[in-house]
Coordinates of C-alpha atoms and ligand atoms in Angstrom, one line a residue:
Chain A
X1 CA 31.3 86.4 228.8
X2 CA 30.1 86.1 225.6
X3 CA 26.5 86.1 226.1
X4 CA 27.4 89.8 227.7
X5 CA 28.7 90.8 224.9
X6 CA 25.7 89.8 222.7
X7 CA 23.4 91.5 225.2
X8 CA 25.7 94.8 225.1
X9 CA 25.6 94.8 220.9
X10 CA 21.8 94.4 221.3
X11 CA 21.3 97.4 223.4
X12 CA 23.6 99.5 221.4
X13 CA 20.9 98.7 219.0
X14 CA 18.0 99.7 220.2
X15 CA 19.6 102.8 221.0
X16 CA 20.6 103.2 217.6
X17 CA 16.9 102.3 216.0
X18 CA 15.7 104.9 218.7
X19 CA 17.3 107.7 216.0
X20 CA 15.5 106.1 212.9
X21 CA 12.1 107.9 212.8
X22 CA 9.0 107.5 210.8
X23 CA 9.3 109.2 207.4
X24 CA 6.0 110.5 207.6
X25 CA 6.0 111.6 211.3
X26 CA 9.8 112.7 211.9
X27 CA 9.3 113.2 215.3
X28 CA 8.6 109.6 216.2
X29 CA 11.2 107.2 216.3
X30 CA 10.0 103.4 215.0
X31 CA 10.7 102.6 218.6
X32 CA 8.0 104.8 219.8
X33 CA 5.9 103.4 217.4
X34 CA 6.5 99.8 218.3
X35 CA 6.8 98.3 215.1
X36 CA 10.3 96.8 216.4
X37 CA 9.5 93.5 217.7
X38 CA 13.1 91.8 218.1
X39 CA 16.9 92.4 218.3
X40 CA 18.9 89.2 217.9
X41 CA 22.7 89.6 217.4
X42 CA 24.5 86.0 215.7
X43 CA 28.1 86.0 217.1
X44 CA 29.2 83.8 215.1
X45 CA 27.9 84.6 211.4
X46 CA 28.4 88.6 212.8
X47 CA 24.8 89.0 211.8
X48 CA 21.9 91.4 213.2
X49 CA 18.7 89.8 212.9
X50 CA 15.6 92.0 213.2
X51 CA 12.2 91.6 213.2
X52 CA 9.7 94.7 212.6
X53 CA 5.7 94.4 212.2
X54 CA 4.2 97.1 209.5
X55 CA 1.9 99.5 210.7
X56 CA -0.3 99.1 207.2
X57 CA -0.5 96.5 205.5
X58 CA 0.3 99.0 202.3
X59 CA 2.5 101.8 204.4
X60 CA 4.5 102.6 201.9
X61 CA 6.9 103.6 204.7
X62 CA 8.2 100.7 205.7
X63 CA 10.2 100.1 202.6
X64 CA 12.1 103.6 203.5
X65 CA 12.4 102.5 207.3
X66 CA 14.1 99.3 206.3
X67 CA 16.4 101.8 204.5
X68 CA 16.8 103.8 207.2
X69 CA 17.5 100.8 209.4
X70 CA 20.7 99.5 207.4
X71 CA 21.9 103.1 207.2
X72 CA 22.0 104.1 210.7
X73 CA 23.3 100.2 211.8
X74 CA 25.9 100.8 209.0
X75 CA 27.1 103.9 210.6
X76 CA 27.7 102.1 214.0
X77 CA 29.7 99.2 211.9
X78 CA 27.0 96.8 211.6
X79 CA 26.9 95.7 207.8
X80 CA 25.0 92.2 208.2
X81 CA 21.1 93.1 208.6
X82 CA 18.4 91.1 208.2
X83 CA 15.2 92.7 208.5
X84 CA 12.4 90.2 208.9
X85 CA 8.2 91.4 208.5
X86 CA 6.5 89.9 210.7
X87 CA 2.0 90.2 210.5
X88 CA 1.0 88.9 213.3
X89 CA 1.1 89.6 215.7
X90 CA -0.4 92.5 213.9
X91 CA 0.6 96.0 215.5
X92 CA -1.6 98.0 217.1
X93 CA -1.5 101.5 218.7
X94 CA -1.2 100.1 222.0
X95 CA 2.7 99.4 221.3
X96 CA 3.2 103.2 220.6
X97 CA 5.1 104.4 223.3
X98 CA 3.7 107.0 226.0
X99 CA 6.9 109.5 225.1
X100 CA 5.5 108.6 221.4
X101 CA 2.0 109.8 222.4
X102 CA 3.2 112.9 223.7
X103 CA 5.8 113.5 221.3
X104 CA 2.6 113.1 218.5
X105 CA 0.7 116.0 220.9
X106 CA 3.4 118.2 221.1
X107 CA 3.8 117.8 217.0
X108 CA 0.2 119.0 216.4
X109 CA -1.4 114.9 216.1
X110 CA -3.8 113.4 218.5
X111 CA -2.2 110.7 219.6
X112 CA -4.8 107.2 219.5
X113 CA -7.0 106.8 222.4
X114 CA -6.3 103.6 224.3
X115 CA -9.3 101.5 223.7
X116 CA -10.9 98.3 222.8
X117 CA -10.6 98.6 218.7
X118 CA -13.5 96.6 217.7
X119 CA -15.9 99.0 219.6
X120 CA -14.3 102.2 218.2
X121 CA -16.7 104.5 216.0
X122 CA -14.6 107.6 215.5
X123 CA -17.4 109.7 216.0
X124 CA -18.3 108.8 219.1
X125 CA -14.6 109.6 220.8
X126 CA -13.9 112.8 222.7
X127 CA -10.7 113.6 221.3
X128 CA -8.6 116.6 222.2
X129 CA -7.7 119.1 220.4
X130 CA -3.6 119.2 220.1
X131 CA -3.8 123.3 219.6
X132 CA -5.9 124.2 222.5
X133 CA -6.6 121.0 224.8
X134 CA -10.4 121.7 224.2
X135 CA -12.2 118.8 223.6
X136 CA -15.2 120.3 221.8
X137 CA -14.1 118.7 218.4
X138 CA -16.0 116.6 215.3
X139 CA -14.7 113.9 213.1
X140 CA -14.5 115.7 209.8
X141 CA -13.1 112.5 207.8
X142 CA -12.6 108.7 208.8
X143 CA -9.2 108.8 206.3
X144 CA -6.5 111.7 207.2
X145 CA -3.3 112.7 205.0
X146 CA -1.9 108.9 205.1
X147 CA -3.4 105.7 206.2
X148 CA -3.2 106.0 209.9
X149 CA -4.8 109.0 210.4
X150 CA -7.9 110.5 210.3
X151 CA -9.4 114.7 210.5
X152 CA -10.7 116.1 213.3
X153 CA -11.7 119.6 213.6
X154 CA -11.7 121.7 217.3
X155 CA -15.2 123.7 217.8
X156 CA -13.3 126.1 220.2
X157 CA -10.4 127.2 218.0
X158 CA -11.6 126.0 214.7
X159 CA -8.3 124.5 214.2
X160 CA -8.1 121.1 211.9
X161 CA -6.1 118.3 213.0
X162 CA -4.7 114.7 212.4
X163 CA -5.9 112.4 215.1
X164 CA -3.9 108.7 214.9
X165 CA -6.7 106.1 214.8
X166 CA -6.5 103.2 217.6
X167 CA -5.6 100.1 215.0
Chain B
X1 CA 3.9 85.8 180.4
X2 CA 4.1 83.5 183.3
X3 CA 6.6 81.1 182.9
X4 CA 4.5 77.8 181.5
X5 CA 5.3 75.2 184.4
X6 CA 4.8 77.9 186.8
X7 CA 1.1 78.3 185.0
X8 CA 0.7 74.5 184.6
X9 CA 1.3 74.1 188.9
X10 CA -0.8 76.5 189.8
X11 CA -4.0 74.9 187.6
X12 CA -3.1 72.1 189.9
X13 CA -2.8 73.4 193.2
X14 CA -5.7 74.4 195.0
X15 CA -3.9 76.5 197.8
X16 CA -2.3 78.9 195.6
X17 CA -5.7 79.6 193.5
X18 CA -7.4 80.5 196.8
X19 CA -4.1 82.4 197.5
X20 CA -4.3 84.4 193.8
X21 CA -8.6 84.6 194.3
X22 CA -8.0 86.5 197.3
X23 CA -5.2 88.6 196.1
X24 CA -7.1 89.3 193.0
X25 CA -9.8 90.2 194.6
X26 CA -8.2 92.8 196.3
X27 CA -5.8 94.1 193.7
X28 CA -8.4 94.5 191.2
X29 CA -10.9 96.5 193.9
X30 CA -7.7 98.5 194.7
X31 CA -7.0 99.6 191.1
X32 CA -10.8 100.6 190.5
X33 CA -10.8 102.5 193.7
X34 CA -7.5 104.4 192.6
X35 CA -9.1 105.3 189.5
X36 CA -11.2 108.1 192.5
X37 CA -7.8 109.7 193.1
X38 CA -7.9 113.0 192.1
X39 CA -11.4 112.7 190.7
X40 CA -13.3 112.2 194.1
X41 CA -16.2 114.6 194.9
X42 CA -14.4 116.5 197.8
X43 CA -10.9 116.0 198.9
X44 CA -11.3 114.7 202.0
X45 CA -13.3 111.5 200.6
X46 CA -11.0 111.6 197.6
X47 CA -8.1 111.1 200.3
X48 CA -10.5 108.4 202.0
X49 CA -10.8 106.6 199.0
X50 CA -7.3 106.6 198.1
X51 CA -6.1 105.9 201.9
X52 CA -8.6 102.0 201.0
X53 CA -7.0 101.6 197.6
X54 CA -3.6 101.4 199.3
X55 CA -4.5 99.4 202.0
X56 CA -6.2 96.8 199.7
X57 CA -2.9 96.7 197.4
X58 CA -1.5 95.9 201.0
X59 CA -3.4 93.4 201.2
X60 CA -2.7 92.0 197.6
X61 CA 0.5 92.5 198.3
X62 CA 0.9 90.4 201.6
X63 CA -1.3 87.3 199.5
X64 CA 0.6 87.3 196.4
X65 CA 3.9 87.0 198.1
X66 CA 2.6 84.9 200.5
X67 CA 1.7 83.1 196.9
X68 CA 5.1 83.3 195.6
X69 CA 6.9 81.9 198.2
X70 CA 5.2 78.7 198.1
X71 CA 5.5 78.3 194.6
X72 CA 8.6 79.0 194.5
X73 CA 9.1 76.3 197.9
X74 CA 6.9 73.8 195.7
X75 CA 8.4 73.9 192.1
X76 CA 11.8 75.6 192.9
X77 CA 11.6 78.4 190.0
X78 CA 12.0 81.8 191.6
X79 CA 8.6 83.6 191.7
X80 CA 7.7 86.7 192.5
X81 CA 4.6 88.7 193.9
X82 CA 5.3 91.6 190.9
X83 CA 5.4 88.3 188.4
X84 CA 1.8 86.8 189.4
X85 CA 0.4 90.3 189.7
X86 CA 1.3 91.6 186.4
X87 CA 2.5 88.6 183.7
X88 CA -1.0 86.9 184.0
X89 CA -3.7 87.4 182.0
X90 CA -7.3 87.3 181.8
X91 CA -8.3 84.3 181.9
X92 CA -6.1 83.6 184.4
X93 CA -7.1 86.0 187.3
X94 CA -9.7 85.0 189.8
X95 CA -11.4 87.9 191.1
X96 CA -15.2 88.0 191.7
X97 CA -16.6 89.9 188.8
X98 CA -18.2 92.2 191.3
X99 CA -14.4 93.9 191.9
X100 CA -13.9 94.5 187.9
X101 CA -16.6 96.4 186.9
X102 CA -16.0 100.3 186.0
X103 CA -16.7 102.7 188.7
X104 CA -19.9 104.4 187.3
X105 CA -20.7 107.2 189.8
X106 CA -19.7 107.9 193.3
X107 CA -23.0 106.2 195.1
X108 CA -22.1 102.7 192.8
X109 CA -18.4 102.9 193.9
X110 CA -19.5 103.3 197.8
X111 CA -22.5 100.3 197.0
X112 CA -19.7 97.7 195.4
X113 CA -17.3 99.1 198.1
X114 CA -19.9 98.5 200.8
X115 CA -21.3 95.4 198.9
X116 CA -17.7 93.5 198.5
X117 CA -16.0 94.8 201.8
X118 CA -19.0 93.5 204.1
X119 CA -18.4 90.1 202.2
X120 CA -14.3 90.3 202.9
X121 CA -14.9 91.3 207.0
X122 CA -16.8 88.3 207.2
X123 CA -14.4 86.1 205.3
X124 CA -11.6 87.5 207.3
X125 CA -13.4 87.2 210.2
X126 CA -13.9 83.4 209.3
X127 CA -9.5 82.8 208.2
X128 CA -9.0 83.8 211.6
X129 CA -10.5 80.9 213.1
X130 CA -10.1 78.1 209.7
X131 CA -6.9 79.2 208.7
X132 CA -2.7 78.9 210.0
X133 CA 0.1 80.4 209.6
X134 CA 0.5 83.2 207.1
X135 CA -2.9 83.1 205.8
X136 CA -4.2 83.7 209.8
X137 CA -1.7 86.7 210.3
X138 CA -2.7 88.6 206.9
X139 CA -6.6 88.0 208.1
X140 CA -5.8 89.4 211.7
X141 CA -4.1 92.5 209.7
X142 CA -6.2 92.9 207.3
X143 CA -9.7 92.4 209.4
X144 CA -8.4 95.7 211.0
X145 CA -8.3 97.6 207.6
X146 CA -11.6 96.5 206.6
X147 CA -13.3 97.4 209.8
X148 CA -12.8 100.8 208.9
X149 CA -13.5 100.8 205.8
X150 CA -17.0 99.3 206.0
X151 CA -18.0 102.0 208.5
X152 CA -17.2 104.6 205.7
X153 CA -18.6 102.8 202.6
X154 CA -21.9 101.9 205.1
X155 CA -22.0 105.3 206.2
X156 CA -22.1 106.6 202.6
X157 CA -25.0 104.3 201.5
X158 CA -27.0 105.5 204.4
X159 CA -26.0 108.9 203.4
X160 CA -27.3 108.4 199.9
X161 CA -29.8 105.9 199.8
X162 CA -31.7 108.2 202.6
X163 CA -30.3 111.7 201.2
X164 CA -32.0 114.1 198.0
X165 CA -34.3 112.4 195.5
X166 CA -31.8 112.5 192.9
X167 CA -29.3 110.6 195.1
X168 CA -31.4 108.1 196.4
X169 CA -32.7 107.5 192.3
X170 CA -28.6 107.3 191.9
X171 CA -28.8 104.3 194.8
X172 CA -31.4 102.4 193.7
X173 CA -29.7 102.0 189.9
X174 CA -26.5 101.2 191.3
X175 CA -28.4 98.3 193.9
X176 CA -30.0 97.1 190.8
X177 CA -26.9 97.3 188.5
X178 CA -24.8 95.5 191.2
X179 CA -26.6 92.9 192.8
X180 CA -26.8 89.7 190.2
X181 CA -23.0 90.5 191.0
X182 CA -23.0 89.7 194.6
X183 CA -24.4 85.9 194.6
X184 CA -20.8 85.2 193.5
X185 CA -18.8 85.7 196.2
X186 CA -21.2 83.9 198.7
X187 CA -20.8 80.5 196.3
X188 CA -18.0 78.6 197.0
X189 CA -15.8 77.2 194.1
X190 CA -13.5 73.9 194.3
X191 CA -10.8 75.8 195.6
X192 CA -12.5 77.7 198.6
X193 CA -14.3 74.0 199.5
X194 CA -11.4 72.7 201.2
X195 CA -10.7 75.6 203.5
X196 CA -14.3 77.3 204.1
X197 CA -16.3 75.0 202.6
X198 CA -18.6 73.9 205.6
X199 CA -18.5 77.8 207.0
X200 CA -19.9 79.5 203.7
X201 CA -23.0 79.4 205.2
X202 CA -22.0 81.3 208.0
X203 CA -20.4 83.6 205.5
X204 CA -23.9 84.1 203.8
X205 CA -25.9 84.6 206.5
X206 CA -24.0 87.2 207.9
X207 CA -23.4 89.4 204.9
X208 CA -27.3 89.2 204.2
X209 CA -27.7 90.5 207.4
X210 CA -25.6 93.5 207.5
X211 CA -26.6 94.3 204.1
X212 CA -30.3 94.0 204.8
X213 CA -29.7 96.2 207.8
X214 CA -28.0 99.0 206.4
X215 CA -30.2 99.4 203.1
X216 CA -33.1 99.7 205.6
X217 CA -31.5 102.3 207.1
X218 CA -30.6 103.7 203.8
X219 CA -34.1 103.2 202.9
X220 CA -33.5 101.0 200.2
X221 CA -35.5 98.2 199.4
X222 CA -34.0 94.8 199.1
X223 CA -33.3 93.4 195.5
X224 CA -36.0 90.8 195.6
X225 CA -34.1 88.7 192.3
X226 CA -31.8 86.1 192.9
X227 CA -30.4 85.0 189.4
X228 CA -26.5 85.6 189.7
X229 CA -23.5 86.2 187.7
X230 CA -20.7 84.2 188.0
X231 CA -17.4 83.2 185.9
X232 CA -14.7 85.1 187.6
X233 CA -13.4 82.9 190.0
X234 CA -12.9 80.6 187.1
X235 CA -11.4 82.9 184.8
X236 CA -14.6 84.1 183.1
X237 CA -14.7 87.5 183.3
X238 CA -16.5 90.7 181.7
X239 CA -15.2 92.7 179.2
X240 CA -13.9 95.0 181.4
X241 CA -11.0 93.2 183.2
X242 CA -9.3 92.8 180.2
X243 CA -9.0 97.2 179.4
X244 CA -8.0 97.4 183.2
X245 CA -5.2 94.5 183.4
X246 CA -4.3 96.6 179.6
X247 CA -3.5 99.5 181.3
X248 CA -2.1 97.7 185.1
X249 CA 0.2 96.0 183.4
X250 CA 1.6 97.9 180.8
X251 CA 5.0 99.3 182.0
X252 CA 5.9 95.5 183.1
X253 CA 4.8 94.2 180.1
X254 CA 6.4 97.0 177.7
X255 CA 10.1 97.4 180.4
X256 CA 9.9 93.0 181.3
X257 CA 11.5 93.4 185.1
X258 CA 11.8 97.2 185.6
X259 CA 11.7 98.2 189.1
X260 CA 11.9 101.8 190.4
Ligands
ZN301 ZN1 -8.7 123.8 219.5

């Protein structure tokens, strides 16, 4: 009976961190990210213990979506959170969700390209362009407006864009 | 000021003065590249340069409180990353002298960059396989970071070594400013023995490759001396550290425990 009940408070949970986005990209939730590695309720201390893996090592983020965390658990009446960092494993873009990918597209951000990382040169991927789906586009910068991101431009509609690098 | 005891156990304890060279080494790259923000040649390179600051103050951040949670596991005084970042002083910081000089121009930022992030890839590279624990999961992060940011700082020496004359002139100053600067980090100290000791060489022999390879590219020719600098992972630094720690450290030192 009880270990239900643990079960059921975990899943309420995850639904909950499913409403706490990413500061930076509001219309992805830090599930569709995957930085949430683990939901562990303690009965008996009444205690949420989670576990979340940073995106970058300096993501100045993460400090806000801790605070986000405790505010939206709060709200559902859970006041004992431990939030535990976690490196390593160390996230990669391959946890981000495929609503999260197209969630990025629909938001104007190429989402990352599922590929081996260690053989990625930026300039060498065939990226779509968010704004009109042609893939006629060049690598303008390696860094974008924040760390996870980097500037493509489309050759068709001569639109710039934020393309989210495979990390 | 660090606290006295907490100064005395660290001159003992080898792990945490690999722990604070590392970190160091990072922090102070970090706050030279940050000294590009706003000043960078274009914005989208000023914005590159300021996206690797942050991620090496990731790193240093990761390393110092991986730092300060053994010290304060080890002596039992409470220890903090902001306290080992900002209450020690020269003398006391371990960062390869490479990482504290000024900027100069853009084409001798991108050469140290290039110079000292080849070096870290293939240090990371070699914490993956020596090291445990913490010190593993911050080199499998931060071996991502770096990745990228050798391609850019490689790409840039290419860009200017083999670009106008005036640019490749800029180049071959910075090369011969900069290399008596770079035997450093390839020679182990006491405190690296233990952990990398017997892989250094593989250390060496890799960076000389890649940075043989991409000055050729660059058509640069290779810095034929070999006398070297050294000091700073003993505490012997240039001039300079002591202006930049000056101005790094002043809010903590001026407001003792202010937070934001
Ligand atoms: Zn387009």
């Amino acid at each position: 009976m009880e270990a239900t009940i643990v079960k059921d408070k975990e899943k309420s949970i995850w639904n909950i961190l499913e409403t706490v986005c990413d500061p930076e990209i509001p219309v992805l939730s830090i599930i569709d990210l995957g930085i949430v590695r683990a939901v562990q309720v303690n009965e008996i201390s009444d205690t949420v213990e989670l576990t979340i893996t940073p995106t970058y090592t300096g993501c100045p983020a993460m400090d806000m979506i801790g605070a986000q965390i405790r505010l939206a658990l709060a709200e559902a009446g859970y006041h004992q959170v431990n939030i535990q960092q976690v490196l390593s494993p160390a996230w990669t873009t391959d946890w981000m969700s495929e609503s999260g990918k197209q969630k990025l597209q629909a938001y104007g951000i190429a989402p990352p390209v599922a590929t081996n990382f260690n053989q990625v040169y930026l300039e060498d991927l065939e990226i779509a362009c968010p704004n009109c789906g042609a893939t006629n586009t060049k690598l303008v910068s390696e860094f974008g407006s924040t760390a996870c991101k980097a500037l493509f431009q489309c050759k068709d509609c001569l639109e710039p864009f934020d393309y989210f690098k495979c990390h | 000021m660090l606290q006295q005891s907490i100064k005395s156990f660290i001159q003992q304890d080898q792990q945490i003065q690999y722990l604070l060279h590392l970190a160091d080494n990072a922090l102070i790259l970090s706050h030279r590249n940050s000294q590009w923000c706003g000043h960078g040649p274009i914005l989208e390179q000023d914005i590159a340069l300021t996206n690797i600051a942050l991620d090496q103050l990731g790193q240093a951040r990761n390393l110092y409180q991986y730092a300060a949670l053994l010290i304060t596991e080890k002596t039992g005084i409470s220890t903090t990353e902001d306290q080992l970042a900002y209450l020690r002083d020269v003398g006391e910081f371990k960062n390869c002298l490479l990482a504290e000089l000024p900027n100069g121009d853009w084409g001798q930022t991108v050469l140290r960059n290039f110079l000292m992030g080849s070096y870290q890839f293939f240090l990371y590279q070699e914490l993956q396989q020596l090291a445990s624990g913490q010190l593993k999961a911050i080199a499998d992060k931060s071996i991502k970071e770096i990745t990228y940011h050798v391609r850019w700082s490689a790409d840039w020496v290419v860009r200017l070594g083999d670009g106008t004359t005036e640019s490749h002139a800029r180049m071959v100053q910075a090369l011969e400013l900069l290399w008596s600067y770079t035997g450093e980090m390839l020679e182990p100290c006491d405190y690296e023995q233990g952990l990398i000791g017997t892989q250094s060489s593989y250390i060496k022999a890799a960076w000389e490759a890649k940075i043989a390879a991409v000055l050729a590219e660059g058509n640069l020719v290779h810095p034929t001396n070999d006398w070297m600098q050294s000091g700073g992972k003993k505490g012997l630094h240039t001039e300079h550290l002591g202006y930049l720690l000056a101005e790094m450290q002043f809010l903590q030192r001026a407001y003792p425990g202010l937070e934001w």
